[in-house]
Tab-separated table of C-alpha atoms in Angstrom:
chain	number	residue	atom	x	y	z
A	12	MET	CA	91.651	108.261	84.582
A	13	ASN	CA	88.799	105.798	84.060
A	14	CYS	CA	86.577	106.013	87.167
A	15	PRO	CA	83.194	104.733	86.149
A	16	HIS	CA	81.929	104.472	89.715
A	17	ALA	CA	81.413	107.214	92.315
A	18	THR	CA	83.971	107.637	95.060
A	19	VAL	CA	83.211	105.797	98.274
A	20	VAL	CA	83.907	107.953	101.259
A	21	ILE	CA	85.336	105.734	104.058
A	22	ASP	CA	83.501	106.665	107.334
A	23	PRO	CA	86.096	107.433	110.083
A	24	MET	CA	83.457	106.788	112.691
A	25	VAL	CA	82.766	103.226	111.361
A	26	GLN	CA	78.968	103.507	111.926
A	27	ASN	CA	77.791	101.071	109.225
A	28	LEU	CA	80.529	98.648	108.296
A	29	ASP	CA	78.193	96.281	106.518
A	30	GLY	CA	76.836	99.066	104.439
A	31	GLU	CA	80.349	100.290	103.554
A	32	THR	CA	81.259	96.732	102.662
A	33	GLU	CA	78.401	96.530	100.186
A	34	GLN	CA	79.101	99.911	98.667
A	35	LEU	CA	82.699	98.932	97.979
A	36	ARG	CA	81.733	95.563	96.562
A	37	GLN	CA	79.223	97.158	94.256
A	38	ALA	CA	81.944	99.650	93.088
A	39	GLY	CA	83.830	96.786	91.404
A	40	PRO	CA	87.203	94.961	91.777
A	41	LEU	CA	89.050	98.354	92.066
A	42	ALA	CA	87.070	101.124	93.766
A	43	ARG	CA	87.865	104.766	94.100
A	44	ILE	CA	87.787	105.819	97.712
A	45	GLU	CA	88.397	108.867	99.959
A	46	LEU	CA	90.283	108.601	103.239
A	47	LEU	CA	89.855	111.710	105.342
A	48	GLY	CA	89.915	113.863	102.255
A	49	VAL	CA	92.706	111.897	100.494
A	50	PRO	CA	91.879	109.891	97.296
A	51	ALA	CA	93.063	106.399	96.702
A	52	TRP	CA	92.143	103.125	95.140
A	53	THR	CA	91.047	100.052	96.948
A	54	VAL	CA	90.992	96.452	95.909
A	55	THR	CA	87.772	94.610	96.839
A	56	ARG	CA	88.063	91.209	95.053
A	57	HIS	CA	90.110	88.114	95.976
A	58	ALA	CA	91.602	87.511	92.562
A	59	GLU	CA	92.677	91.043	91.856
A	60	ALA	CA	94.175	91.322	95.433
A	61	ARG	CA	96.199	88.254	94.914
A	62	GLN	CA	97.475	89.763	91.654
A	63	LEU	CA	98.303	93.108	93.028
A	64	LEU	CA	99.867	91.924	96.304
A	65	VAL	CA	102.667	90.211	94.340
A	66	ASP	CA	103.051	93.020	91.701
A	67	PRO	CA	106.471	94.611	92.167
A	68	ARG	CA	105.142	97.811	90.674
A	69	LEU	CA	103.250	98.368	93.930
A	70	VAL	CA	105.617	99.392	96.749
A	71	LYS	CA	105.632	100.400	100.323
A	72	ASP	CA	108.045	103.252	99.772
A	73	LEU	CA	106.258	106.453	100.872
A	74	ASP	CA	108.288	108.554	98.503
A	75	ALA	CA	106.660	106.747	95.546
A	76	TRP	CA	103.283	108.507	96.580
A	77	GLY	CA	102.568	111.438	94.353
A	78	LEU	CA	100.544	113.182	96.983
A	79	TRP	CA	103.314	112.895	99.538
A	80	ARG	CA	105.971	114.099	96.991
A	81	SER	CA	103.765	117.115	96.133
A	82	GLY	CA	103.151	118.115	99.703
A	83	GLU	CA	99.338	117.626	99.452
A	84	VAL	CA	99.659	115.007	102.122
A	85	THR	CA	101.706	115.864	105.124
A	86	HIS	CA	102.095	114.693	108.778
A	87	ALA	CA	98.909	116.653	109.558
A	88	TRP	CA	96.932	113.778	107.846
A	89	PRO	CA	95.709	111.587	110.679
A	90	LEU	CA	96.525	108.227	108.948
A	91	ILE	CA	100.079	109.136	108.017
A	92	GLY	CA	101.421	107.269	111.081
A	93	MET	CA	100.263	104.008	109.651
A	94	ILE	CA	102.328	104.583	106.504
A	95	ASP	CA	105.288	106.688	107.635
A	96	ALA	CA	106.068	104.196	110.577
A	97	GLY	CA	109.869	104.149	110.448
A	98	ARG	CA	112.136	101.684	108.734
A	99	SER	CA	110.932	98.104	109.148
A	100	MET	CA	109.907	95.056	107.089
A	101	PHE	CA	106.482	96.681	106.804
A	102	THR	CA	107.841	99.724	104.952
A	103	VAL	CA	110.440	98.491	102.510
A	104	ASP	CA	110.404	96.194	99.432
A	105	GLY	CA	112.590	93.786	97.544
A	106	GLY	CA	116.006	92.752	98.887
A	107	GLU	CA	115.754	94.935	101.958
A	108	HIS	CA	112.376	93.605	102.827
A	109	ARG	CA	113.695	90.050	102.486
A	110	ARG	CA	116.647	90.961	104.803
A	111	LEU	CA	114.418	92.408	107.418
A	112	ARG	CA	111.810	89.808	107.222
A	113	THR	CA	114.362	86.999	107.383
A	114	LYS	CA	115.580	88.370	110.746
A	115	THR	CA	112.014	88.345	112.054
A	116	SER	CA	111.349	84.773	110.780
A	117	GLN	CA	114.528	83.627	112.620
A	118	ALA	CA	113.012	85.176	115.799
A	119	LEU	CA	109.387	84.081	115.423
A	120	THR	CA	110.030	80.412	114.680
A	121	PRO	CA	107.481	77.504	115.081
A	122	ARG	CA	109.727	76.283	117.916
A	123	ARG	CA	109.308	79.652	119.745
A	124	LEU	CA	105.516	79.472	119.149
A	125	GLU	CA	105.296	76.004	120.577
A	126	ALA	CA	107.457	77.047	123.472
A	127	VAL	CA	105.051	79.887	124.284
A	128	ARG	CA	101.868	77.660	124.083
A	129	PRO	CA	101.853	76.765	127.832
A	130	ALA	CA	102.144	80.426	128.665
A	131	ILE	CA	99.163	81.297	126.488
A	132	GLU	CA	97.150	78.538	128.243
A	133	LYS	CA	98.180	79.862	131.621
A	134	PHE	CA	97.284	83.436	130.685
A	135	THR	CA	93.950	82.210	129.379
A	136	GLU	CA	93.033	80.444	132.559
A	137	GLU	CA	94.045	83.376	134.657
A	138	LEU	CA	91.923	85.769	132.586
A	139	LEU	CA	88.975	83.324	132.674
A	140	ASP	CA	89.278	83.375	136.468
A	141	ALA	CA	89.179	87.203	136.359
A	142	LEU	CA	86.200	87.032	134.037
A	143	ALA	CA	84.335	84.647	136.344
A	144	GLU	CA	85.022	86.913	139.341
A	145	GLN	CA	83.974	90.180	137.638
A	146	GLY	CA	81.010	88.580	136.016
A	147	LYS	CA	79.616	86.598	138.949
A	148	ASP	CA	76.987	89.169	139.802
A	149	GLY	CA	75.913	90.208	136.222
A	150	VAL	CA	77.319	91.888	133.116
A	151	VAL	CA	81.045	91.772	132.365
A	152	ASP	CA	83.008	93.252	129.318
A	153	LEU	CA	84.499	90.226	127.507
A	154	LYS	CA	86.876	92.624	125.648
A	155	ALA	CA	88.225	94.573	128.563
A	156	VAL	CA	88.728	91.524	130.847
A	157	PHE	CA	89.657	88.710	128.437
A	158	ALA	CA	90.064	89.381	124.663
A	159	GLN	CA	92.195	92.605	125.061
A	160	PRO	CA	94.630	91.603	127.814
A	161	LEU	CA	95.349	88.082	126.453
A	162	PRO	CA	97.200	89.088	123.262
A	163	MET	CA	99.011	91.941	124.951
A	164	ARG	CA	100.293	89.554	127.592
A	165	VAL	CA	101.483	87.143	124.874
A	166	VAL	CA	103.162	89.738	122.786
A	167	GLY	CA	104.658	91.258	125.849
A	168	LEU	CA	106.071	87.896	126.871
A	169	LEU	CA	107.483	87.373	123.386
A	170	MET	CA	109.128	90.819	123.436
A	171	GLY	CA	110.371	90.624	126.953
A	172	VAL	CA	108.396	93.569	128.217
A	173	ASP	CA	107.631	93.956	131.856
A	174	GLU	CA	103.967	93.279	132.694
A	175	ASP	CA	103.594	96.748	134.328
A	176	GLN	CA	104.157	98.279	130.866
A	177	PHE	CA	101.084	96.474	129.351
A	178	PRO	CA	98.478	99.101	130.428
A	179	MET	CA	100.711	101.971	128.929
A	180	LEU	CA	101.072	100.076	125.612
A	181	THR	CA	97.311	99.218	125.443
A	182	LYS	CA	96.452	102.912	125.994
A	183	GLN	CA	99.028	104.196	123.579
A	184	TYR	CA	97.952	101.880	120.640
A	185	LYS	CA	94.224	102.564	121.321
A	186	ALA	CA	94.809	106.369	121.077
A	187	PHE	CA	97.022	105.906	118.036
A	188	PHE	CA	94.312	103.978	115.988
A	189	SER	CA	91.357	106.208	117.230
A	190	MET	CA	90.005	108.774	114.834
A	191	LEU	CA	89.001	110.793	117.842
A	192	THR	CA	92.675	111.427	118.875
A	193	PRO	CA	93.882	114.929	117.843
A	194	GLN	CA	96.745	114.597	115.349
A	195	GLU	CA	99.278	116.488	117.456
A	196	GLU	CA	98.567	114.079	120.291
A	197	ARG	CA	98.972	111.106	117.877
A	198	LEU	CA	102.279	112.336	116.693
A	199	ALA	CA	103.417	112.895	120.283
A	200	LEU	CA	102.484	109.367	121.404
A	201	LEU	CA	104.342	107.899	118.360
A	202	GLN	CA	107.355	109.733	119.677
A	203	GLU	CA	106.809	108.233	123.099
A	204	LEU	CA	106.520	104.762	121.646
A	205	ASP	CA	109.730	105.257	119.782
A	206	VAL	CA	111.425	106.345	123.059
A	207	PHE	CA	109.918	103.230	124.853
A	208	TYR	CA	111.076	100.754	122.126
A	209	THR	CA	114.433	102.335	121.721
A	210	GLY	CA	114.996	101.971	125.440
A	211	LEU	CA	113.971	98.328	125.280
A	212	VAL	CA	116.271	97.596	122.422
A	213	ARG	CA	119.210	99.177	124.201
A	214	GLU	CA	118.446	97.238	127.359
A	215	LYS	CA	118.302	93.931	125.426
A	216	THR	CA	121.488	94.886	123.467
A	217	ALA	CA	123.340	95.318	126.782
A	218	ARG	CA	121.758	92.206	128.378
A	219	ALA	CA	120.056	89.715	126.046
A	220	THR	CA	117.349	87.444	127.269
A	221	ASP	CA	115.259	84.627	125.712
A	222	ASP	CA	112.768	86.847	123.909
A	223	LEU	CA	111.840	88.237	120.447
A	224	THR	CA	113.555	91.577	121.003
A	225	SER	CA	116.849	89.880	121.890
A	226	ALA	CA	116.435	87.393	118.872
A	227	LEU	CA	116.010	90.340	116.428
A	228	ILE	CA	119.058	92.133	117.852
A	229	LEU	CA	121.213	88.935	117.648
A	230	ALA	CA	119.850	87.472	114.373
A	231	ASP	CA	122.958	87.227	112.177
A	232	GLU	CA	122.048	85.059	109.171
A	233	GLY	CA	121.466	86.466	105.692
A	234	GLY	CA	123.648	89.490	105.689
A	235	GLU	CA	124.225	92.423	108.008
A	236	PRO	CA	122.387	92.546	111.375
A	237	LEU	CA	119.453	94.846	111.961
A	238	THR	CA	120.105	98.443	112.980
A	239	GLU	CA	118.589	99.825	116.204
A	240	GLU	CA	116.071	101.744	114.079
A	241	GLU	CA	115.080	98.538	112.155
A	242	VAL	CA	114.564	96.587	115.418
A	243	VAL	CA	112.413	99.377	116.860
A	244	GLY	CA	110.413	99.621	113.617
A	245	ASN	CA	109.790	95.860	113.477
A	246	LEU	CA	108.779	95.711	117.202
A	247	LYS	CA	106.544	98.756	117.014
A	248	ALA	CA	104.547	97.496	114.014
A	249	MET	CA	104.431	93.797	115.186
A	250	VAL	CA	102.941	94.765	118.498
A	251	ALA	CA	100.281	97.023	116.871
A	252	ALA	CA	99.373	94.486	114.278
A	253	GLY	CA	99.707	91.393	116.554
A	254	HIS	CA	97.538	92.320	119.524
A	255	GLU	CA	94.912	94.361	117.648
A	256	THR	CA	94.375	91.455	115.180
A	257	THR	CA	93.896	88.911	117.786
A	258	ILE	CA	91.474	90.997	119.812
A	259	GLY	CA	89.299	91.355	116.690
A	260	LEU	CA	89.531	87.591	115.839
A	261	ILE	CA	88.505	86.402	119.297
A	262	LEU	CA	85.615	88.766	119.751
A	263	ASN	CA	84.361	88.445	116.101
A	264	ALA	CA	84.382	84.696	116.556
A	265	VAL	CA	82.444	84.815	119.853
A	266	ARG	CA	80.009	87.284	118.289
A	267	ALA	CA	79.378	85.069	115.193
A	268	LEU	CA	78.895	81.939	117.282
A	269	LEU	CA	76.442	83.550	119.626
A	270	ALA	CA	74.482	84.801	116.625
A	271	HIS	CA	74.401	81.242	115.206
A	272	PRO	CA	73.639	79.005	118.157
A	273	ASP	CA	73.013	75.966	115.908
A	274	GLN	CA	76.605	76.239	114.602
A	275	LEU	CA	77.912	76.879	118.137
A	276	GLN	CA	76.251	73.628	119.211
A	277	LYS	CA	78.001	71.663	116.417
A	278	VAL	CA	81.363	73.051	117.684
A	279	LEU	CA	80.639	72.275	121.345
A	280	ASP	CA	79.496	68.715	120.319
A	281	GLY	CA	82.850	68.223	118.564
A	282	GLU	CA	81.269	67.899	115.071
A	283	ILE	CA	83.343	70.812	113.782
A	284	PRO	CA	86.812	71.796	114.912
A	285	TRP	CA	87.634	75.183	116.444
A	286	GLU	CA	90.226	75.614	113.641
A	287	THR	CA	87.226	75.943	111.226
A	288	VAL	CA	85.638	78.627	113.389
A	289	VAL	CA	88.835	80.657	113.350
A	290	GLU	CA	89.273	80.432	109.563
A	291	GLU	CA	85.552	81.205	108.844
A	292	THR	CA	85.752	84.203	111.236
A	293	LEU	CA	88.878	85.390	109.527
A	294	ARG	CA	87.129	85.268	106.213
A	295	TRP	CA	83.667	86.594	107.165
A	296	ASP	CA	84.457	89.321	109.725
A	297	THR	CA	88.125	90.220	109.216
A	298	PRO	CA	90.144	91.787	112.074
A	299	THR	CA	91.606	94.287	109.595
A	300	THR	CA	89.098	96.165	107.406
A	301	HIS	CA	91.480	98.262	105.173
A	302	LEU	CA	95.187	97.973	104.990
A	303	LEU	CA	97.174	101.097	104.195
A	304	MET	CA	98.947	101.564	101.682
A	305	ARG	CA	101.008	100.650	98.663
A	306	PHE	CA	102.001	102.994	95.776
A	307	ALA	CA	102.238	102.446	92.053
A	308	THR	CA	105.665	103.111	90.546
A	309	GLU	CA	104.152	102.957	87.058
A	310	ASP	CA	100.743	102.690	85.455
A	311	ILE	CA	99.018	99.339	86.391
A	312	GLN	CA	96.126	98.052	84.385
A	313	VAL	CA	93.404	96.288	86.448
A	314	GLY	CA	90.479	95.167	84.228
A	315	ASP	CA	89.279	98.330	82.455
A	316	GLN	CA	90.795	100.664	85.060
A	317	VAL	CA	94.291	102.051	85.549
A	318	ILE	CA	96.092	102.767	88.752
A	319	ALA	CA	98.267	105.670	87.651
A	320	ALA	CA	101.872	105.961	88.750
A	321	GLY	CA	102.176	107.604	92.086
A	322	GLU	CA	98.657	106.744	93.281
A	323	GLY	CA	97.945	104.970	96.493
A	324	VAL	CA	96.292	101.575	96.800
A	325	VAL	CA	94.480	100.120	99.873
A	326	ILE	CA	93.652	96.468	100.433
A	327	SER	CA	90.105	96.120	101.779
A	328	TYR	CA	90.214	92.763	103.398
A	329	ARG	CA	86.798	92.739	104.790
A	330	VAL	CA	85.197	93.222	101.287
A	331	ILE	CA	87.655	90.695	99.884
A	332	GLY	CA	86.347	88.112	102.452
A	333	ARG	CA	82.842	88.640	101.254
A	334	ASP	CA	83.750	88.035	97.541
A	335	ALA	CA	81.043	85.794	96.038
A	336	GLU	CA	83.270	84.736	93.122
A	337	GLN	CA	85.738	83.279	95.641
A	338	HIS	CA	83.545	82.124	98.440
A	339	GLY	CA	80.122	81.430	96.767
A	340	GLU	CA	76.821	83.302	96.624
A	341	ASP	CA	76.400	82.855	100.415
A	342	ALA	CA	79.632	84.738	101.131
A	343	ASP	CA	77.755	87.186	103.297
A	344	SER	CA	76.802	84.313	105.606
A	345	PHE	CA	78.781	82.952	108.535
A	346	ASP	CA	78.855	79.238	107.881
A	347	ILE	CA	81.311	76.845	109.515
A	348	THR	CA	79.728	73.905	107.660
A	349	ARG	CA	81.028	75.133	104.241
A	350	PRO	CA	81.859	72.008	102.237
A	351	THR	CA	85.133	73.340	100.752
A	352	PRO	CA	88.235	74.619	102.545
A	353	ILE	CA	88.011	78.268	103.481
A	354	ARG	CA	90.712	79.838	101.252
A	355	HIS	CA	90.805	83.441	102.486
A	356	MET	CA	93.630	85.944	102.520
A	357	THR	CA	92.905	87.848	105.568
A	358	PHE	CA	96.495	87.759	106.680
A	359	GLY	CA	97.678	89.033	103.293
A	360	HIS	CA	99.435	87.301	100.370
A	361	GLY	CA	102.902	87.488	98.863
A	362	PRO	CA	106.087	88.963	100.289
A	363	HIS	CA	104.385	91.057	102.976
A	364	ILE	CA	102.062	88.264	104.329
A	365	CYS	CA	101.522	88.849	108.013
A	366	PRO	CA	104.451	87.286	109.962
A	367	GLY	CA	102.321	86.884	113.054
A	368	ALA	CA	99.480	84.961	111.446
A	369	ALA	CA	100.513	81.684	113.043
A	370	LEU	CA	100.637	83.336	116.564
A	371	SER	CA	97.204	84.863	116.162
A	372	ARG	CA	95.759	81.462	115.150
A	373	VAL	CA	97.364	79.737	118.119
A	374	GLU	CA	96.008	82.268	120.560
A	375	ALA	CA	92.410	82.164	119.224
A	376	GLY	CA	92.684	78.285	119.025
A	377	ILE	CA	93.435	78.235	122.770
A	378	ALA	CA	91.187	81.123	123.972
A	379	LEU	CA	87.931	80.165	122.183
A	380	PRO	CA	87.506	76.600	123.256
A	381	ALA	CA	88.645	77.445	126.880
A	382	LEU	CA	86.155	80.353	127.022
A	383	PHE	CA	83.205	78.171	125.954
A	384	ALA	CA	84.312	75.182	127.968
A	385	ARG	CA	84.178	77.460	131.121
A	386	PHE	CA	81.063	79.305	130.116
A	387	PRO	CA	78.965	77.221	127.758
A	388	ALA	CA	75.799	79.395	128.398
A	389	LEU	CA	77.653	82.708	127.566
A	390	LYS	CA	75.416	85.167	125.878
A	391	LEU	CA	75.385	88.832	124.914
A	392	ALA	CA	73.991	91.192	127.542
A	393	ILE	CA	72.674	93.580	124.956
A	394	PRO	CA	71.138	93.135	121.527
A	395	ASP	CA	73.748	92.361	118.890
A	396	ASP	CA	72.885	95.580	116.839
A	397	GLU	CA	73.609	97.701	119.850
A	398	ILE	CA	77.364	96.784	119.828
A	399	ARG	CA	79.273	99.805	118.724
A	400	LYS	CA	82.360	99.862	116.624
A	401	LEU	CA	85.446	101.837	117.711
A	402	PRO	CA	86.253	104.842	115.384
A	403	VAL	CA	89.090	103.046	113.713
A	404	MET	CA	89.351	103.094	109.910
A	405	THR	CA	91.713	100.108	109.547
A	406	GLN	CA	90.768	97.763	112.354
A	407	ASN	CA	87.494	95.970	112.988
A	408	ASP	CA	87.247	96.641	116.693
A	409	MET	CA	84.430	97.135	119.222
A	410	GLU	CA	84.127	99.662	122.047
A	411	ALA	CA	82.983	96.842	124.392
A	412	PHE	CA	81.514	93.306	124.360
A	413	PRO	CA	79.167	93.069	127.416
A	414	VAL	CA	78.160	89.509	128.222
A	415	LEU	CA	76.380	87.362	130.756
A	416	LEU	CA	78.479	84.333	131.586
A	417	HIS	CA	75.668	81.997	132.658
A	418	GLY	CA	72.936	82.940	130.354
């Protein structure tokens, strides 16, 4: 195998994300990496990622992974739950993927998104009230009080989940993603989530309501309906991806604007739309750092390197967002005044493009202007370089985001 560059070891504690991004970028369009002792390739450039994300020789089928077939990777590997996640549109390809995704598209329609907009606005105002109350005497955690509960409320509403279940789901997903969670505990909580979602699906099967879960169960166009396992798999993955991505998008946008007060002022003055802030944030500081994993069914040539049949491929969206060939020599800079459209691929490309991208954009497009309208003097309560990342290898998330609401 042609590997001219040294292997980049992905840090599970995420202590230096900028340094890791630069290392991967220097390693070339296709970089050799190690994930908790497991070797793989990662794609770091926009053009090569677009090519590979539509290549039918790269599949989601775990049984195509040589290390899995040989037994070198087992369920003892801490990241296996992100790959062996049950049958859903996220884990199959081709015709079966189209069938499962079509059902989800029927359920997550533009009409449904527009219908939920007033609820997002209501949730946003309620959480801003809570933020004002908790921050009236000093520092308040913007993540815990605002950015984290908002997307969980939204996805809970869409799924038809009772509000009293939100703390449990938040806790379960946080433990699932964290590299500090022992693997036995992670596997156990995955079982608990399966039990929860199976119960929800059976409840909605018996008594359908106007929500995403019922719509997935009842979707009947394009062939046979989804099985219980498929509905459970879709829901489990959509909640994980949906709320985590939006938390990161909101916090990363706030952080970037506070670090660039001249750009924030242009937004507050109406010179630049919030939509541009959202897109530049998605490009520059992606909510997802590394997306696991596709597998080569045959040798794939990428430049002067070869992904051998059976090898795993990761998509490193954060590095891709900093690709100078795509975004210019100032790709490392956050700049909402860029003269050209921001053509990033943070939500993916090709058949597996994120089905919840529109929802995440709607949430951020409501939350950010409402936050700064209420608290225009908002500022960080600690130096920016003291913000700590959560030990999550795939998500760009923070432990906390302490702020002062009134400067």
